mmCIF file of C-alpha atoms in Angstrom:
data_model
loop_
_atom_site.group_PDB
_atom_site.id
_atom_site.type_symbol
_atom_site.label_atom_id
_atom_site.label_comp_id
_atom_site.label_asym_id
_atom_site.label_seq_id
_atom_site.Cartn_x
_atom_site.Cartn_y
_atom_site.Cartn_z
ATOM 1 C CA MET N 20 97.882 -140.362 -106.725
ATOM 2 C CA ALA N 21 100.756 -142.729 -106.063
ATOM 3 C CA MET N 22 101.904 -142.499 -109.684
ATOM 4 C CA LEU N 23 101.971 -138.690 -109.428
ATOM 5 C CA MET N 24 104.087 -139.024 -106.293
ATOM 6 C CA PHE N 25 106.467 -141.661 -107.623
ATOM 7 C CA ALA N 26 106.936 -139.944 -110.964
ATOM 8 C CA THR N 27 108.629 -137.053 -109.206
ATOM 9 C CA ALA N 28 110.202 -138.863 -106.279
ATOM 10 C CA CYS N 29 113.547 -139.499 -107.935
ATOM 11 C CA GLY N 30 114.178 -135.783 -108.226
ATOM 12 C CA SER N 31 112.763 -134.684 -104.899
ATOM 13 C CA ASP N 32 114.949 -136.232 -102.236
ATOM 14 C CA ASP N 33 115.120 -133.771 -99.384
ATOM 15 C CA SER N 34 118.463 -133.359 -97.700
ATOM 16 C CA GLY N 35 118.232 -133.082 -93.956
ATOM 17 C CA THR N 36 121.130 -132.952 -91.565
ATOM 18 C CA SER N 37 122.830 -136.318 -91.405
ATOM 19 C CA PRO N 38 124.401 -137.272 -88.103
ATOM 20 C CA SER N 39 128.156 -137.625 -87.930
ATOM 21 C CA VAL N 40 128.750 -141.197 -86.811
ATOM 22 C CA ASP N 41 132.183 -142.576 -85.900
ATOM 23 C CA PRO N 42 132.999 -146.318 -86.129
ATOM 24 C CA ALA N 43 132.444 -146.921 -82.425
ATOM 25 C CA ALA N 44 129.055 -145.226 -82.575
ATOM 26 C CA ASN N 45 128.224 -147.286 -85.669
ATOM 27 C CA ALA N 46 128.901 -150.497 -83.747
ATOM 28 C CA ASP N 47 126.685 -149.314 -80.893
ATOM 29 C CA ALA N 48 123.844 -148.414 -83.260
ATOM 30 C CA LEU N 49 124.035 -151.714 -85.139
ATOM 31 C CA GLY N 50 123.940 -153.874 -82.034
ATOM 32 C CA PRO N 51 125.836 -157.092 -81.288
ATOM 33 C CA VAL N 52 126.908 -159.549 -83.955
ATOM 34 C CA ALA N 53 124.278 -162.258 -84.530
ATOM 35 C CA GLN N 54 125.507 -164.037 -87.653
ATOM 36 C CA ALA N 55 123.076 -165.910 -89.904
ATOM 37 C CA THR N 56 124.175 -169.441 -90.827
ATOM 38 C CA GLY N 57 123.039 -172.328 -92.951
ATOM 39 C CA ALA N 58 121.364 -172.504 -96.344
ATOM 40 C CA PRO N 59 120.515 -169.069 -97.761
ATOM 41 C CA VAL N 60 116.977 -167.741 -98.135
ATOM 42 C CA LYS N 61 116.302 -166.183 -101.545
ATOM 43 C CA ILE N 62 114.640 -162.762 -101.403
ATOM 44 C CA GLY N 63 113.799 -160.821 -104.546
ATOM 45 C CA VAL N 64 114.587 -157.131 -104.981
ATOM 46 C CA ILE N 65 112.870 -155.344 -107.862
ATOM 47 C CA SER N 66 113.548 -151.693 -108.649
ATOM 48 C CA ASP N 67 113.021 -149.415 -111.628
ATOM 49 C CA GLY N 68 116.754 -148.750 -111.469
ATOM 50 C CA ARG N 69 118.102 -146.245 -113.972
ATOM 51 C CA SER N 70 116.145 -145.203 -117.068
ATOM 52 C CA ALA N 71 115.852 -142.110 -119.244
ATOM 53 C CA ALA N 72 113.379 -140.553 -116.797
ATOM 54 C CA ILE N 73 114.531 -141.735 -113.350
ATOM 55 C CA ASP N 74 117.533 -142.978 -111.425
ATOM 56 C CA ASN N 75 116.624 -145.271 -108.561
ATOM 57 C CA SER N 76 119.757 -147.379 -108.937
ATOM 58 C CA ILE N 77 120.745 -146.524 -105.366
ATOM 59 C CA GLN N 78 118.124 -149.029 -104.267
ATOM 60 C CA PHE N 79 120.254 -151.990 -105.338
ATOM 61 C CA ASP N 80 123.257 -150.680 -103.392
ATOM 62 C CA VAL N 81 121.090 -150.091 -100.341
ATOM 63 C CA ALA N 82 119.494 -153.543 -100.616
ATOM 64 C CA GLU N 83 122.916 -155.223 -100.688
ATOM 65 C CA ALA N 84 124.161 -153.225 -97.692
ATOM 66 C CA THR N 85 120.911 -153.928 -95.824
ATOM 67 C CA ALA N 86 121.131 -157.663 -96.474
ATOM 68 C CA SER N 87 124.720 -157.697 -95.179
ATOM 69 C CA TYR N 88 123.638 -155.833 -92.044
ATOM 70 C CA LEU N 89 120.681 -158.162 -91.438
ATOM 71 C CA ASN N 90 122.827 -161.258 -92.008
ATOM 72 C CA GLU N 91 125.581 -160.178 -89.612
ATOM 73 C CA ARG N 92 123.599 -158.352 -86.925
ATOM 74 C CA ARG N 93 120.011 -159.679 -87.117
ATOM 75 C CA SER N 94 120.503 -163.395 -87.936
ATOM 76 C CA GLY N 95 119.034 -163.007 -91.415
ATOM 77 C CA ILE N 96 115.625 -164.658 -91.824
ATOM 78 C CA GLY N 97 114.885 -167.600 -89.567
ATOM 79 C CA GLY N 98 118.574 -167.673 -88.631
ATOM 80 C CA ARG N 99 119.579 -168.198 -92.269
ATOM 81 C CA PRO N 100 121.389 -165.680 -94.498
ATOM 82 C CA ILE N 101 119.487 -163.581 -96.999
ATOM 83 C CA GLU N 102 120.521 -164.095 -100.627
ATOM 84 C CA LEU N 103 119.272 -161.348 -102.931
ATOM 85 C CA VAL N 104 117.908 -161.933 -106.414
ATOM 86 C CA GLU N 105 117.817 -158.556 -108.162
ATOM 87 C CA CYS N 106 115.978 -157.324 -111.248
ATOM 88 C CA GLU N 107 115.675 -153.897 -112.883
ATOM 89 C CA THR N 108 112.430 -152.860 -114.598
ATOM 90 C CA LEU N 109 113.702 -149.631 -116.236
ATOM 91 C CA ALA N 110 110.151 -148.349 -115.516
ATOM 92 C CA ASP N 111 108.931 -150.484 -118.427
ATOM 93 C CA PRO N 112 105.715 -152.481 -117.799
ATOM 94 C CA ALA N 113 106.911 -155.431 -119.885
ATOM 95 C CA LYS N 114 110.211 -155.553 -118.021
ATOM 96 C CA GLY N 115 108.305 -155.283 -114.757
ATOM 97 C CA ALA N 116 106.346 -158.422 -115.615
ATOM 98 C CA ASP N 117 109.581 -160.117 -116.720
ATOM 99 C CA CYS N 118 111.170 -159.313 -113.359
ATOM 100 C CA ALA N 119 108.209 -160.835 -111.529
ATOM 101 C CA ASN N 120 108.417 -163.992 -113.625
ATOM 102 C CA GLN N 121 112.163 -164.201 -112.983
ATOM 103 C CA MET N 122 111.482 -164.183 -109.242
ATOM 104 C CA ILE N 123 109.002 -167.024 -109.612
ATOM 105 C CA GLU N 124 111.405 -169.050 -111.769
ATOM 106 C CA GLU N 125 114.228 -168.578 -109.255
ATOM 107 C CA ASP N 126 112.050 -169.766 -106.359
ATOM 108 C CA VAL N 127 112.399 -166.716 -104.151
ATOM 109 C CA VAL N 128 110.334 -166.952 -100.970
ATOM 110 C CA ALA N 129 109.376 -163.259 -101.045
ATOM 111 C CA VAL N 130 109.919 -160.124 -103.128
ATOM 112 C CA THR N 131 110.594 -156.542 -102.014
ATOM 113 C CA VAL N 132 109.744 -153.472 -104.113
ATOM 114 C CA ALA N 133 110.369 -150.085 -102.545
ATOM 115 C CA GLU N 134 108.278 -148.216 -105.109
ATOM 116 C CA SER N 135 107.840 -148.524 -108.845
ATOM 117 C CA GLY N 136 106.225 -146.684 -111.711
ATOM 118 C CA VAL N 137 105.159 -150.110 -113.041
ATOM 119 C CA ALA N 138 104.077 -151.596 -109.715
ATOM 120 C CA GLU N 139 100.955 -153.285 -111.045
ATOM 121 C CA SER N 140 102.899 -155.009 -113.826
ATOM 122 C CA VAL N 141 105.315 -156.341 -111.222
ATOM 123 C CA TRP N 142 102.584 -157.287 -108.786
ATOM 124 C CA GLN N 143 100.116 -159.204 -110.953
ATOM 125 C CA PRO N 144 102.299 -162.230 -111.846
ATOM 126 C CA LEU N 145 103.480 -162.482 -108.234
ATOM 127 C CA ALA N 146 99.916 -162.353 -106.930
ATOM 128 C CA ASP N 147 98.831 -164.997 -109.456
ATOM 129 C CA ALA N 148 101.652 -167.258 -108.216
ATOM 130 C CA ASN N 149 100.870 -166.479 -104.531
ATOM 131 C CA THR N 150 104.428 -165.220 -104.073
ATOM 132 C CA PRO N 151 104.516 -162.737 -101.187
ATOM 133 C CA VAL N 152 105.578 -159.223 -102.146
ATOM 134 C CA MET N 153 106.238 -156.306 -99.807
ATOM 135 C CA PHE N 154 106.034 -152.789 -101.250
ATOM 136 C CA PHE N 155 107.148 -149.673 -99.449
ATOM 137 C CA ALA N 156 104.366 -147.742 -101.163
ATOM 138 C CA ALA N 157 101.901 -148.453 -103.937
ATOM 139 C CA GLY N 158 98.749 -146.817 -105.232
ATOM 140 C CA SER N 159 96.993 -149.431 -107.356
ATOM 141 C CA PRO N 160 93.492 -150.117 -105.934
ATOM 142 C CA ALA N 161 93.702 -153.745 -107.066
ATOM 143 C CA LEU N 162 97.072 -154.208 -105.385
ATOM 144 C CA LEU N 163 95.940 -152.593 -102.135
ATOM 145 C CA ALA N 164 92.754 -154.685 -102.115
ATOM 146 C CA ASP N 165 94.672 -157.975 -102.206
ATOM 147 C CA THR N 166 94.117 -160.062 -99.077
ATOM 148 C CA GLY N 167 96.355 -162.919 -100.147
ATOM 149 C CA SER N 168 100.056 -162.230 -100.595
ATOM 150 C CA THR N 169 100.573 -158.459 -100.867
ATOM 151 C CA PHE N 170 101.820 -156.099 -98.143
ATOM 152 C CA ALA N 171 102.408 -152.334 -98.304
ATOM 153 C CA LEU N 172 104.386 -150.361 -95.711
ATOM 154 C CA SER N 173 102.551 -147.050 -96.002
ATOM 155 C CA ASP N 174 99.108 -145.607 -95.378
ATOM 156 C CA PRO N 175 97.691 -144.970 -98.868
ATOM 157 C CA THR N 176 95.684 -141.897 -97.849
ATOM 158 C CA PHE N 177 97.885 -140.327 -95.164
ATOM 159 C CA ALA N 178 99.512 -137.646 -97.312
ATOM 160 C CA VAL N 179 96.303 -136.478 -98.981
ATOM 161 C CA LEU N 180 93.706 -136.928 -96.224
ATOM 162 C CA GLN N 181 95.007 -137.674 -92.744
ATOM 163 C CA LEU N 182 97.785 -135.079 -92.668
ATOM 164 C CA PRO N 183 95.637 -132.023 -93.517
ATOM 165 C CA ILE N 184 92.908 -133.222 -91.129
ATOM 166 C CA ASP N 185 95.374 -133.814 -88.308
ATOM 167 C CA LEU N 186 97.140 -130.490 -88.908
ATOM 168 C CA ALA N 187 93.903 -128.508 -89.083
ATOM 169 C CA LYS N 188 92.790 -129.940 -85.755
ATOM 170 C CA ASP N 189 96.186 -129.203 -84.193
ATOM 171 C CA LYS N 190 95.974 -125.574 -85.314
ATOM 172 C CA GLY N 191 92.310 -125.089 -84.408
ATOM 173 C CA ILE N 192 91.397 -124.472 -88.065
ATOM 174 C CA ARG N 193 87.880 -125.385 -89.251
ATOM 175 C CA LYS N 194 88.318 -125.199 -93.026
ATOM 176 C CA VAL N 195 90.736 -126.916 -95.423
ATOM 177 C CA THR N 196 91.170 -125.804 -99.036
ATOM 178 C CA ALA N 197 92.850 -128.362 -101.290
ATOM 179 C CA VAL N 198 94.635 -126.887 -104.321
ATOM 180 C CA VAL N 199 94.982 -129.899 -106.610
ATOM 181 C CA ILE N 200 96.503 -130.443 -110.030
ATOM 182 C CA ASP N 201 93.666 -131.217 -112.458
ATOM 183 C CA VAL N 202 94.619 -134.749 -113.495
ATOM 184 C CA PRO N 203 92.522 -137.869 -112.767
ATOM 185 C CA ALA N 204 95.119 -139.597 -110.593
ATOM 186 C CA ALA N 205 95.231 -136.668 -108.184
ATOM 187 C CA LEU N 206 91.559 -135.713 -108.289
ATOM 188 C CA ASP N 207 89.965 -139.084 -107.597
ATOM 189 C CA ILE N 208 90.466 -139.066 -103.827
ATOM 190 C CA GLN N 209 89.895 -135.315 -103.517
ATOM 191 C CA GLN N 210 86.577 -135.449 -105.359
ATOM 192 C CA ASN N 211 85.155 -138.810 -104.351
ATOM 193 C CA VAL N 212 86.559 -139.527 -100.884
ATOM 194 C CA ALA N 213 87.728 -136.300 -99.230
ATOM 195 C CA PRO N 214 84.362 -134.478 -98.827
ATOM 196 C CA LYS N 215 82.868 -137.224 -96.658
ATOM 197 C CA VAL N 216 86.075 -137.825 -94.687
ATOM 198 C CA PHE N 217 86.488 -134.133 -93.868
ATOM 199 C CA GLU N 218 82.826 -133.830 -92.920
ATOM 200 C CA GLU N 219 83.169 -136.791 -90.539
ATOM 201 C CA ALA N 220 86.208 -135.041 -89.039
ATOM 202 C CA GLY N 221 84.103 -131.922 -88.388
ATOM 203 C CA LEU N 222 85.928 -129.808 -90.981
ATOM 204 C CA ASP N 223 84.737 -127.752 -93.936
ATOM 205 C CA TYR N 224 86.362 -128.770 -97.214
ATOM 206 C CA GLU N 225 86.870 -126.925 -100.480
ATOM 207 C CA LEU N 226 88.508 -128.237 -103.654
ATOM 208 C CA VAL N 227 90.240 -125.871 -106.072
ATOM 209 C CA ARG N 228 91.206 -127.610 -109.321
ATOM 210 C CA VAL N 229 93.949 -126.014 -111.403
ATOM 211 C CA PRO N 230 95.082 -127.298 -114.815
ATOM 212 C CA PRO N 231 98.705 -128.466 -115.053
ATOM 213 C CA GLY N 232 100.991 -125.925 -116.672
ATOM 214 C CA THR N 233 99.181 -122.892 -115.183
ATOM 215 C CA ALA N 234 102.038 -120.447 -114.679
ATOM 216 C CA ASP N 235 100.147 -117.701 -112.820
ATOM 217 C CA MET N 236 97.707 -119.032 -110.221
ATOM 218 C CA THR N 237 96.987 -115.672 -108.628
ATOM 219 C CA PRO N 238 93.277 -115.680 -109.655
ATOM 220 C CA GLN N 239 92.739 -119.222 -108.382
ATOM 221 C CA MET N 240 94.604 -118.519 -105.139
ATOM 222 C CA GLN N 241 92.581 -115.350 -104.553
ATOM 223 C CA ARG N 242 89.419 -117.416 -104.771
ATOM 224 C CA ALA N 243 90.960 -120.121 -102.575
ATOM 225 C CA VAL N 244 91.743 -117.824 -99.645
ATOM 226 C CA ASP N 245 88.734 -115.501 -99.723
ATOM 227 C CA GLY N 246 86.585 -115.737 -96.593
ATOM 228 C CA ASP N 247 87.213 -117.695 -93.421
ATOM 229 C CA PRO N 248 90.671 -118.594 -92.035
ATOM 230 C CA ARG N 249 91.805 -121.906 -93.401
ATOM 231 C CA LEU N 250 94.591 -124.360 -94.068
ATOM 232 C CA VAL N 251 95.670 -124.512 -97.710
ATOM 233 C CA PHE N 252 96.848 -127.944 -98.824
ATOM 234 C CA VAL N 253 98.682 -128.301 -102.162
ATOM 235 C CA VAL N 254 98.808 -131.488 -104.255
ATOM 236 C CA GLY N 255 100.923 -131.593 -107.410
ATOM 237 C CA ASN N 256 104.468 -131.827 -108.705
ATOM 238 C CA ASP N 257 107.069 -129.187 -107.953
ATOM 239 C CA SER N 258 106.336 -126.913 -110.930
ATOM 240 C CA PHE N 259 102.629 -126.905 -110.063
ATOM 241 C CA CYS N 260 103.376 -126.205 -106.404
ATOM 242 C CA ILE N 261 105.776 -123.376 -107.268
ATOM 243 C CA SER N 262 102.955 -121.591 -109.110
ATOM 244 C CA ALA N 263 100.499 -122.258 -106.291
ATOM 245 C CA LEU N 264 102.832 -121.070 -103.535
ATOM 246 C CA ASN N 265 103.847 -117.951 -105.423
ATOM 247 C CA GLY N 266 100.147 -117.286 -106.077
ATOM 248 C CA LEU N 267 99.458 -117.499 -102.339
ATOM 249 C CA LYS N 268 102.283 -115.021 -101.754
ATOM 250 C CA ALA N 269 100.872 -112.662 -104.379
ATOM 251 C CA VAL N 270 97.433 -112.521 -102.733
ATOM 252 C CA GLY N 271 98.934 -111.931 -99.273
ATOM 253 C CA TYR N 272 97.965 -115.262 -97.697
ATOM 254 C CA ASP N 273 99.797 -115.745 -94.399
ATOM 255 C CA GLY N 274 97.940 -118.751 -92.984
ATOM 256 C CA GLN N 275 99.030 -122.366 -92.588
ATOM 257 C CA ILE N 276 100.188 -124.203 -95.728
ATOM 258 C CA SER N 277 100.715 -127.925 -96.150
ATOM 259 C CA ALA N 278 101.693 -130.067 -99.125
ATOM 260 C CA ILE N 279 102.749 -133.475 -100.322
ATOM 261 C CA SER N 280 106.493 -134.069 -100.288
ATOM 262 C CA GLN N 281 106.853 -133.823 -104.076
ATOM 263 C CA CYS N 282 106.099 -130.104 -103.851
ATOM 264 C CA ILE N 283 109.432 -129.389 -102.173
ATOM 265 C CA THR N 284 112.515 -129.759 -104.350
ATOM 266 C CA ASP N 285 115.601 -127.672 -104.950
ATOM 267 C CA ALA N 286 113.673 -125.983 -107.776
ATOM 268 C CA THR N 287 110.954 -125.010 -105.283
ATOM 269 C CA ARG N 288 113.500 -123.620 -102.842
ATOM 270 C CA LYS N 289 114.962 -121.426 -105.571
ATOM 271 C CA ALA N 290 111.635 -120.199 -106.975
ATOM 272 C CA VAL N 291 109.533 -119.615 -103.842
ATOM 273 C CA PRO N 292 110.291 -116.955 -101.185
ATOM 274 C CA THR N 293 111.633 -118.397 -97.962
ATOM 275 C CA ASP N 294 108.926 -116.707 -95.885
ATOM 276 C CA VAL N 295 106.360 -118.834 -97.747
ATOM 277 C CA LEU N 296 108.269 -122.093 -97.242
ATOM 278 C CA ALA N 297 109.095 -121.504 -93.573
ATOM 279 C CA GLU N 298 106.698 -123.369 -91.242
ATOM 280 C CA MET N 299 105.091 -125.323 -94.076
ATOM 281 C CA VAL N 300 104.141 -128.825 -92.936
ATOM 282 C CA VAL N 301 104.956 -131.423 -95.566
ATOM 283 C CA ALA N 302 104.127 -135.114 -95.780
ATOM 284 C CA ALA N 303 107.206 -137.321 -95.962
ATOM 285 C CA LEU N 304 107.295 -140.592 -97.891
ATOM 286 C CA ALA N 305 110.414 -141.523 -95.936
ATOM 287 C CA PRO N 306 112.650 -139.580 -93.564
ATOM 288 C CA ALA N 307 115.824 -138.123 -95.041
ATOM 289 C CA GLY N 308 118.716 -137.287 -92.776
ATOM 290 C CA GLY N 309 117.875 -136.528 -89.175
ATOM 291 C CA THR N 310 119.361 -137.519 -85.839
ATOM 292 C CA ASP N 311 116.651 -139.774 -84.380
ATOM 293 C CA PRO N 312 117.626 -143.397 -83.556
ATOM 294 C CA SER N 313 116.220 -144.765 -86.822
ATOM 295 C CA ALA N 314 118.360 -142.308 -88.804
ATOM 296 C CA VAL N 315 121.456 -143.207 -86.795
ATOM 297 C CA LEU N 316 120.809 -146.918 -87.425
ATOM 298 C CA TYR N 317 120.336 -146.369 -91.157
ATOM 299 C CA GLN N 318 123.498 -144.305 -91.518
ATOM 300 C CA ALA N 319 125.485 -146.794 -89.456
ATOM 301 C CA ALA N 320 124.293 -149.710 -91.594
ATOM 302 C CA MET N 321 125.056 -147.923 -94.857
ATOM 303 C CA GLU N 322 128.498 -146.724 -93.706
ATOM 304 C CA THR N 323 129.451 -150.138 -92.352
ATOM 305 C CA TYR N 324 128.100 -152.409 -95.068
ATOM 306 C CA GLY N 325 127.734 -150.127 -98.103
ATOM 307 C CA ARG N 326 130.012 -147.912 -100.144
ATOM 308 C CA ASN N 327 129.447 -144.234 -101.000
ATOM 309 C CA ILE N 328 125.696 -144.434 -100.419
ATOM 310 C CA ASP N 329 123.891 -141.078 -100.292
ATOM 311 C CA ILE N 330 122.399 -141.156 -96.788
ATOM 312 C CA ASP N 331 120.008 -138.297 -97.541
ATOM 313 C CA SER N 332 118.265 -140.075 -100.429
ATOM 314 C CA THR N 333 114.685 -140.991 -99.531
ATOM 315 C CA THR N 334 114.745 -143.413 -102.470
ATOM 316 C CA GLY N 335 117.523 -145.356 -100.758
ATOM 317 C CA ARG N 336 115.909 -145.092 -97.323
ATOM 318 C CA SER N 337 112.650 -146.569 -98.637
ATOM 319 C CA MET N 338 114.488 -149.680 -99.840
ATOM 320 C CA PHE N 339 116.092 -150.122 -96.423
ATOM 321 C CA MET N 340 112.687 -149.786 -94.776
ATOM 322 C CA THR N 341 111.179 -152.372 -97.135
ATOM 323 C CA LEU N 342 113.845 -155.071 -96.866
ATOM 324 C CA ALA N 343 114.470 -154.535 -93.145
ATOM 325 C CA GLY N 344 110.696 -154.366 -92.661
ATOM 326 C CA LEU N 345 110.272 -157.759 -94.312
ATOM 327 C CA GLN N 346 112.931 -159.205 -92.015
ATOM 328 C CA ALA N 347 111.266 -157.651 -88.963
ATOM 329 C CA ALA N 348 107.895 -159.076 -89.994
ATOM 330 C CA LEU N 349 109.452 -162.548 -90.208
ATOM 331 C CA GLN N 350 110.971 -162.607 -86.722
ATOM 332 C CA GLY N 351 108.709 -165.467 -85.703
ATOM 333 C CA ILE N 352 109.365 -167.729 -88.674
ATOM 334 C CA SER N 353 110.717 -171.228 -88.077
ATOM 335 C CA GLY N 354 110.952 -174.535 -89.865
ATOM 336 C CA ASP N 355 110.639 -174.565 -93.640
ATOM 337 C CA ILE N 356 110.815 -171.093 -95.169
ATOM 338 C CA THR N 357 108.521 -171.059 -98.190
ATOM 339 C CA PRO N 358 106.208 -168.486 -99.766
ATOM 340 C CA ASP N 359 103.308 -169.977 -97.800
ATOM 341 C CA THR N 360 105.092 -169.857 -94.425
ATOM 342 C CA VAL N 361 106.316 -166.332 -95.170
ATOM 343 C CA ILE N 362 102.735 -165.192 -95.838
ATOM 344 C CA SER N 363 101.333 -166.829 -92.718
ATOM 345 C CA THR N 364 104.138 -165.453 -90.530
ATOM 346 C CA ILE N 365 103.705 -161.898 -91.818
ATOM 347 C CA LYS N 366 99.948 -162.020 -91.256
ATOM 348 C CA ALA N 367 100.458 -163.264 -87.687
ATOM 349 C CA MET N 368 103.116 -160.699 -86.734
ATOM 350 C CA PRO N 369 102.520 -158.382 -83.754
ATOM 351 C CA GLU N 370 102.588 -154.619 -84.244
ATOM 352 C CA THR N 371 106.268 -153.745 -84.655
ATOM 353 C CA GLU N 372 108.393 -150.648 -85.238
ATOM 354 C CA LEU N 373 109.251 -150.252 -88.904
ATOM 355 C CA PRO N 374 113.072 -150.068 -89.231
ATOM 356 C CA GLY N 375 114.358 -146.707 -90.442
ATOM 357 C CA ALA N 376 110.935 -145.050 -90.249
ATOM 358 C CA ALA N 377 111.396 -142.516 -87.426
ATOM 359 C CA GLY N 378 108.968 -144.304 -85.114
ATOM 360 C CA LEU N 379 106.229 -145.540 -87.471
ATOM 361 C CA ARG N 380 104.850 -148.968 -86.608
ATOM 362 C CA PHE N 381 103.354 -151.660 -88.823
ATOM 363 C CA ARG N 382 101.224 -154.776 -88.687
ATOM 364 C CA CYS N 383 100.124 -156.763 -91.724
ATOM 365 C CA ASN N 384 96.929 -158.462 -90.547
ATOM 366 C CA GLY N 385 94.671 -156.618 -93.007
ATOM 367 C CA LYS N 386 93.244 -154.251 -90.366
ATOM 368 C CA ALA N 387 95.412 -151.156 -90.707
ATOM 369 C CA SER N 388 93.151 -149.778 -93.442
ATOM 370 C CA PRO N 389 89.756 -151.457 -93.990
ATOM 371 C CA GLN N 390 89.533 -150.105 -97.545
ATOM 372 C CA SER N 391 93.075 -151.291 -98.363
ATOM 373 C CA PRO N 392 93.720 -154.631 -96.618
ATOM 374 C CA ALA N 393 97.234 -154.926 -98.097
ATOM 375 C CA ALA N 394 98.302 -151.810 -96.180
ATOM 376 C CA CYS N 395 100.279 -152.466 -92.995
ATOM 377 C CA VAL N 396 100.620 -148.908 -91.616
ATOM 378 C CA ARG N 397 98.289 -146.341 -90.096
ATOM 379 C CA GLY N 398 99.360 -142.730 -90.339
ATOM 380 C CA GLY N 399 102.634 -141.406 -91.646
ATOM 381 C CA LEU N 400 105.404 -138.874 -91.259
ATOM 382 C CA SER N 401 105.393 -135.112 -91.573
ATOM 383 C CA THR N 402 108.060 -132.475 -91.173
ATOM 384 C CA THR N 403 107.977 -128.709 -90.715
ATOM 385 C CA LEU N 404 110.235 -126.792 -93.094
ATOM 386 C CA ASP N 405 112.801 -124.331 -91.811
ATOM 387 C CA ASP N 406 113.463 -120.882 -93.276
ATOM 388 C CA GLN N 407 115.500 -122.476 -96.084
ATOM 389 C CA GLY N 408 112.706 -124.854 -97.053
ATOM 390 C CA ARG N 409 114.555 -127.837 -95.545
ATOM 391 C CA PRO N 410 112.943 -130.539 -93.396
ATOM 392 C CA THR N 411 113.476 -130.442 -89.660
ATOM 393 C CA VAL N 412 112.262 -133.141 -87.251
ATOM 394 C CA PHE N 413 110.113 -135.952 -88.664
ATOM 395 C CA GLU N 414 106.913 -136.503 -86.702
ATOM 396 C CA VAL N 415 104.548 -139.491 -86.669
ATOM 397 C CA ARG N 416 100.937 -138.424 -87.237
ATOM 398 C CA GLY N 417 97.635 -140.278 -87.365
ATOM 399 C CA ALA N 418 99.094 -143.565 -86.122
ATOM 400 C CA SER N 419 96.563 -145.299 -83.892
ATOM 401 C CA PRO N 420 97.206 -148.918 -82.815
ATOM 402 C CA ILE N 421 96.289 -151.593 -85.329
ATOM 403 C CA PRO N 422 93.781 -154.032 -83.745
ATOM 404 C CA ASN N 423 94.170 -157.792 -83.463
#
C-alpha cells in the first residue's frame, strides 16, 4: 500500500493557500534565537532525489534549511549543531543500500528518510548495524515490526482503515464500500484486515476490486452503490480514481466519497466534475499550505533559512516533519550522543506535537500501533475538498493518546 502511495506522491502535491508571512512575523513564528554550539552531531539524510520517474530533490533543500533553523532557534541536538550527511538513492535498491552503508561508515548517530521507493533496501543495513533511522512513512511489514532502532512518523493504516471508519461514524453511515485497484499491494489490507476491523467498528463493509487500466467503471460503480446508503472509499492512483469518480457520477451517486491523497492531482481536477470533488474527504500524507500555526512555522523556516523552496510541496513538508521530529524526540538527550543514546532517548520521549504536522502528536515507545511497533503516531490528517478540488483545513482524526 505504501509503495502505491509513494509511487505517485511526487506528482500529487496538493497546493493549498500559503500564508503571506512578512519578516517580522517570521521571527515571531520561529521563536527566540537559541544557538547550538560545540562539536557537531552527524545526522544522515537519505532521499530518492531526482530520477527518471520522480523528483524528490526538494527534500535536500528542505533538510538543509531545517537544520539551519534547528541549529539557530532550537539549540540543535543536545545543544550541539546538526551536521547533515546526505545521500541520494535515485530510487535504486542498490544505491539505497549504498547510502545506508555510507551513513554507517561516516558514523552518523541517526538517519532520517522522509519516504522512499526503496525504503527496505535503505533500512536493512541500518537495522543490522543498530543505527537509528526515522522515516516519515514506510509500508514494509518487516520495517514496521522492528522494535530495535526504527521509528516511523505515520499511522500505517490510517488512510485505508481509520479514516473511512471515522468518517462513516461522523456522518451516521452504516456501510462502507471500498473501490480498490486490483493489485496485491493495495488489496492485502482490504481483503485480510479490513473486514474484521470494520465489523469491530459496527460497520458493514464491501470490497469492489477493479483491474488497473479500466477506463469505464460505470458497471462496477453501479454495483457498488446499489442498495443501502453508504460511504464510497477509493484506493488507487489518480488515473484509477478518475475512472472511479466519473463512474460514480455516471450512475448518479450523490453520497459521501472519500479517498487516499494520491487520487487528487491536477489531472483529477481537470477530468472529474467539480460537483463530484466538492466535499470529498481525502487522507493527507502531510499538510500542504494552510494557515494553522504549524504551516506558519514551516513557511517561516523555509523563507528564513532556505531559498526558493516550494512551500506547497508535501514532499518537502514531510522532510521537515521527519528531521524536526527527530530533533523534538531528542529534547531530553544529554551526555554522549551516540546511536545507542539516541535510541534510548527516543524510546523514552513523552508524547509530543510533531513539528509541521497540523496538530498530530507522536511517541515512539512501541505502543502507538501494537501490530507495527516502529510506528510513533496514532491517527492522521484529512481535508475536505472545496469546489475546485483543493484541500481546505487539515483535521486530525483517530488520534487517541499513546499510553506509557
